[in-house]
GROMACS .gro file of C-alpha atoms in nm:
model
  232
    1MET     CA    1  -4.984   0.108 -13.440
    2SER     CA    2  -4.692  -0.134 -13.472
    3ASP     CA    3  -4.328  -0.039 -13.383
    4THR     CA    4  -4.190  -0.297 -13.619
    5PRO     CA    5  -3.960  -0.123 -13.874
    6LYS     CA    6  -4.052  -0.134 -14.235
    7THR     CA    7  -3.849  -0.349 -14.463
    8ALA     CA    8  -3.734  -0.041 -14.661
    9ASP     CA    9  -3.576   0.110 -14.345
   10LEU     CA   10  -3.351  -0.186 -14.275
   11LYS     CA   11  -2.984  -0.173 -14.387
   12SER     CA   12  -2.866  -0.438 -14.624
   13PRO     CA   13  -2.623  -0.701 -14.487
   14ALA     CA   14  -2.353  -0.568 -14.724
   15GLU     CA   15  -2.378  -0.217 -14.587
   16LEU     CA   16  -2.375  -0.343 -14.230
   17GLN     CA   17  -2.070  -0.555 -14.308
   18LYS     CA   18  -1.895  -0.256 -14.460
   19ARG     CA   19  -1.976  -0.042 -14.157
   20LEU     CA   20  -1.851  -0.315 -13.928
   21LEU     CA   21  -1.520  -0.329 -14.117
   22HIS     CA   22  -1.481   0.049 -14.074
   23LEU     CA   23  -1.550   0.023 -13.704
   24GLU     CA   24  -1.302  -0.263 -13.663
   25ARG     CA   25  -1.037  -0.063 -13.850
   26ASP     CA   26  -1.103   0.243 -13.630
   27GLN     CA   27  -1.085   0.025 -13.323
   28GLY     CA   28  -0.744  -0.104 -13.429
   29ARG     CA   29  -0.616   0.247 -13.494
   30TYR     CA   30  -0.744   0.376 -13.161
   31ALA     CA   31  -0.592   0.078 -12.984
   32ALA     CA   32  -0.253   0.150 -13.146
   33ASP     CA   33  -0.279   0.519 -13.051
   34ARG     CA   34  -0.368   0.425 -12.696
   35SER     CA   35  -0.069   0.190 -12.678
   36ARG     CA   36   0.166   0.466 -12.797
   37VAL     CA   37   0.021   0.714 -12.549
   38GLU     CA   38   0.054   0.464 -12.266
   39GLN     CA   39   0.417   0.397 -12.359
   40ARG     CA   40   0.492   0.767 -12.370
   41LEU     CA   41   0.314   0.820 -12.041
   42LYS     CA   42   0.520   0.540 -11.893
   43SER     CA   43   0.841   0.707 -12.015
   44VAL     CA   44   0.733   1.044 -11.876
   45ARG     CA   45   0.653   0.891 -11.540
   46ALA     CA   46   0.992   0.718 -11.536
   47ALA     CA   47   1.166   1.047 -11.617
   48LEU     CA   48   0.972   1.228 -11.347
   49ALA     CA   49   1.068   0.960 -11.099
   50VAL     CA   50   1.441   1.025 -11.150
   51ALA     CA   51   1.408   1.402 -11.204
   52PRO     CA   52   1.511   1.492 -10.844
   53GLN     CA   53   1.824   1.276 -10.873
   54VAL     CA   54   1.910   1.427 -11.212
   55GLU     CA   55   1.857   1.780 -11.082
   56GLN     CA   56   2.075   1.707 -10.781
   57ALA     CA   57   2.349   1.559 -11.001
   58LEU     CA   58   2.343   1.861 -11.235
   59GLN     CA   59   2.355   2.097 -10.939
   60HIS     CA   60   2.654   1.908 -10.799
   61LEU     CA   61   2.829   1.917 -11.138
   62SER     CA   62   2.757   2.288 -11.176
   63GLU     CA   63   2.897   2.363 -10.830
   64LYS     CA   64   3.204   2.149 -10.902
   65LEU     CA   65   3.275   2.328 -11.230
   66PHE     CA   66   3.216   2.663 -11.061
   67ASP     CA   67   3.459   2.567 -10.782
   68GLN     CA   68   3.722   2.474 -11.041
   69LEU     CA   69   3.671   2.801 -11.228
   70VAL     CA   70   3.694   3.007 -10.910
   71GLY     CA   71   4.003   2.811 -10.805
   72GLN     CA   72   4.177   2.884 -11.136
   73LEU     CA   73   4.077   3.249 -11.112
   74GLN     CA   74   4.207   3.267 -10.755
   75GLU     CA   75   4.546   3.122 -10.846
   76THR     CA   76   4.584   3.336 -11.158
   77LEU     CA   77   4.496   3.660 -10.979
   78THR     CA   78   4.716   3.568 -10.681
   79GLN     CA   79   5.010   3.533 -10.917
   80ALA     CA   80   4.925   3.866 -11.080
   81LEU     CA   81   4.902   4.041 -10.741
   82GLN     CA   82   5.236   3.901 -10.630
   83GLU     CA   83   5.409   3.994 -10.954
   84VAL     CA   84   5.266   4.346 -10.968
   85LEU     CA   85   5.279   4.446 -10.602
   86ASP     CA   86   5.582   4.236 -10.507
   87GLN     CA   87   5.418   4.131 -10.179
   88PRO     CA   88   5.365   3.786 -10.018
   89ILE     CA   89   4.987   3.800 -10.039
   90ARG     CA   90   4.724   3.559 -10.164
   91LEU     CA   91   4.380   3.623 -10.304
   92ARG     CA   92   4.100   3.427 -10.142
   93ALA     CA   93   3.776   3.380 -10.334
   94HIS     CA   94   3.461   3.277 -10.149
   95GLN     CA   95   3.176   3.156 -10.368
   96THR     CA   96   2.813   3.158 -10.263
   97PHE     CA   97   2.473   3.137 -10.428
   98LYS     CA   98   2.236   3.425 -10.364
   99HIS     CA   99   1.892   3.469 -10.519
  100GLY     CA  100   1.961   3.178 -10.753
  101ALA     CA  101   2.285   3.328 -10.889
  102ALA     CA  102   2.651   3.253 -10.823
  103CYS     CA  103   2.841   3.518 -10.629
  104VAL     CA  104   3.210   3.552 -10.551
  105GLU     CA  105   3.359   3.765 -10.274
  106PHE     CA  106   3.731   3.836 -10.247
  107ASP     CA  107   3.971   3.916  -9.967
  108ILE     CA  108   4.348   3.914  -9.921
  109GLU     CA  109   4.543   3.677  -9.699
  110ARG     CA  110   4.871   3.803  -9.557
  111ASP     CA  111   5.063   3.599  -9.298
  112GLY     CA  112   4.746   3.412  -9.207
  113HIS     CA  113   4.540   3.729  -9.162
  114HIS     CA  114   4.258   3.837  -9.389
  115GLU     CA  115   4.232   4.190  -9.527
  116ASP     CA  116   3.959   4.375  -9.710
  117ILE     CA  117   4.064   4.431 -10.072
  118MET     CA  118   3.943   4.791 -10.049
  119ARG     CA  119   4.138   4.877  -9.734
  120GLY     CA  120   4.497   4.878  -9.622
  121GLN     CA  121   4.643   4.869  -9.975
  122GLY     CA  122   4.557   5.219 -10.092
  123GLY     CA  123   4.346   5.073 -10.374
  124SER     CA  124   4.636   4.897 -10.544
  125VAL     CA  125   4.488   4.549 -10.490
  126ALA     CA  126   4.155   4.667 -10.633
  127ASN     CA  127   4.344   4.809 -10.935
  128VAL     CA  128   4.504   4.475 -11.017
  129LEU     CA  129   4.191   4.271 -10.950
  130SER     CA  130   3.981   4.500 -11.167
  131VAL     CA  131   4.218   4.452 -11.460
  132GLY     CA  132   4.232   4.075 -11.415
  133LEU     CA  133   3.855   4.033 -11.386
  134ARG     CA  134   3.792   4.250 -11.691
  135LEU     CA  135   4.035   4.051 -11.902
  136PHE     CA  136   3.880   3.727 -11.779
  137ALA     CA  137   3.526   3.847 -11.854
  138LEU     CA  138   3.621   3.969 -12.202
  139ALA     CA  139   3.797   3.641 -12.281
  140THR     CA  140   3.480   3.443 -12.208
  141LEU     CA  141   3.259   3.641 -12.448
  142PRO     CA  142   3.192   3.507 -12.801
  143THR     CA  143   3.417   3.694 -13.044
  144LYS     CA  144   3.148   3.692 -13.315
  145GLU     CA  145   2.930   3.919 -13.101
  146HIS     CA  146   3.190   4.113 -12.901
  147ARG     CA  147   3.504   4.280 -13.024
  148PRO     CA  148   3.811   4.178 -12.818
  149PHE     CA  149   3.892   4.535 -12.716
  150LEU     CA  150   3.947   4.677 -12.367
  151VAL     CA  151   4.007   5.030 -12.238
  152LEU     CA  152   4.176   5.058 -11.897
  153ASP     CA  153   4.123   5.410 -11.769
  154GLU     CA  154   4.362   5.499 -11.485
  155GLN     CA  155   4.379   5.139 -11.364
  156ASP     CA  156   4.726   5.215 -11.229
  157CYS     CA  157   4.619   5.522 -11.033
  158TRP     CA  158   4.692   5.368 -10.689
  159LEU     CA  159   5.019   5.203 -10.787
  160ARG     CA  160   5.360   5.338 -10.700
  161PRO     CA  161   5.544   5.453 -11.013
  162ASP     CA  162   5.800   5.174 -10.982
  163LEU     CA  163   5.522   4.911 -10.983
  164VAL     CA  164   5.345   5.037 -11.296
  165PRO     CA  165   5.569   4.842 -11.541
  166ASN     CA  166   5.478   4.523 -11.353
  167LEU     CA  167   5.109   4.584 -11.423
  168VAL     CA  168   5.177   4.676 -11.785
  169GLN     CA  169   5.372   4.353 -11.829
  170ILE     CA  170   5.082   4.148 -11.693
  171VAL     CA  171   4.835   4.327 -11.920
  172ARG     CA  172   5.059   4.288 -12.224
  173SER     CA  173   5.113   3.914 -12.168
  174ALA     CA  174   4.743   3.845 -12.105
  175ALA     CA  175   4.630   4.056 -12.400
  176ARG     CA  176   4.864   3.878 -12.639
  177ALA     CA  177   4.767   3.534 -12.507
  178LEU     CA  178   4.395   3.614 -12.538
  179ASN     CA  179   4.429   3.818 -12.861
  180ILE     CA  180   4.275   4.127 -12.701
  181GLN     CA  181   4.355   4.485 -12.801
  182VAL     CA  182   4.409   4.706 -12.496
  183ILE     CA  183   4.437   5.082 -12.454
  184MET     CA  184   4.575   5.198 -12.120
  185ILE     CA  185   4.516   5.557 -12.007
  186SER     CA  186   4.757   5.677 -11.741
  187HIS     CA  187   4.903   5.984 -11.574
  188HIS     CA  188   5.226   5.804 -11.493
  189ASP     CA  189   5.545   5.888 -11.675
  190GLU     CA  190   5.560   5.734 -12.020
  191ALA     CA  191   5.894   5.576 -11.931
  192ALA     CA  192   5.695   5.311 -11.744
  193PHE     CA  193   5.547   5.198 -12.077
  194GLU     CA  194   5.838   5.239 -12.317
  195GLN     CA  195   5.961   4.880 -12.305
  196LEU     CA  196   5.616   4.721 -12.322
  197ALA     CA  197   5.373   4.931 -12.525
  198ASP     CA  198   5.333   4.909 -12.903
  199ARG     CA  199   5.245   5.277 -12.926
  200ILE     CA  200   5.244   5.565 -12.681
  201TYR     CA  201   5.034   5.879 -12.724
  202ARG     CA  202   5.125   6.177 -12.509
  203PHE     CA  203   4.872   6.460 -12.485
  204GLN     CA  204   4.995   6.803 -12.385
  205SER     CA  205   4.812   7.131 -12.355
  206HIS     CA  206   4.944   7.439 -12.530
  207PRO     CA  207   4.807   7.786 -12.603
  208GLY     CA  208   4.647   7.670 -12.927
  209GLY     CA  209   4.475   7.361 -12.787
  210VAL     CA  210   4.598   7.007 -12.723
  211LYS     CA  211   4.904   6.849 -12.881
  212ALA     CA  212   4.915   6.472 -12.929
  213VAL     CA  213   5.254   6.310 -12.984
  214ARG     CA  214   5.263   5.949 -13.100
  215ARG     CA  215   5.559   5.723 -13.045
  216ASP     CA  216   5.563   5.397 -13.237
  217MET     CA  217   5.766   5.161 -13.021
  218THR     CA  218   5.770   4.878 -13.279
  219SER     CA  219   5.951   5.066 -13.555
  220GLU     CA  220   6.193   5.349 -13.618
  221GLU     CA  221   5.909   5.571 -13.730
  222PRO     CA  222   5.961   5.928 -13.600
  223ASP     CA  223   5.718   6.093 -13.363
  224ARG     CA  224   5.404   6.235 -13.518
  225VAL     CA  225   5.257   6.554 -13.380
  226ARG     CA  226   4.891   6.638 -13.415
  227LYS     CA  227   4.738   6.956 -13.280
  228ARG     CA  228   4.380   7.001 -13.178
  229PRO     CA  229   4.264   7.361 -13.157
  230ALA     CA  230   4.143   7.487 -12.821
  231PRO     CA  231   3.766   7.518 -12.786
  232GLU     CA  232   3.632   7.865 -12.839
   0.00000   0.00000   0.00000
């Protein structure tokens, strides 16, 4: 038996030429694809080579911006503490990074000595700092998602009565500058708020329930009295 192919099984020269043209075209396309892939791979390798330097630069920039932010916060809150408490003290902010997150710890410096913000001041320093940090946090939130509204519940509880207007003045100025609506709840005498508040609501108990008296400090509108019946 002969292995020589039959004449009928052989491809015509035209078909072979056509097939060859297809193969040459595919070869050109694959070569172009390979060139693009090699160029991209070269770019990726170049980027990976400088990635540590870029990461280090971004980390340095992040720490620098964080230092500037903490510095501004420290100076602003120091001014607030001095104006409210009328004491020669400075706030010191110490920033660290723990568990991949930025942390800030505060203490008070007085005559070169450091004090815990929760001790030695009867809570008054913590009162002022709490207000300042809340205003700062609210001011950084996007207004489209968060309403600029803040409730300060007994944030003056550790302040002497004569210092309360100082805190109210700070809150009023910051709220107007940041366009934030603030409600302050207090047990101090309403006289501390008369010159600074837009409205004052005084709640008093009586045999029939609770009486709320509103004073509009921005107009000559008379007091309005609303009574809420006592719960049964």
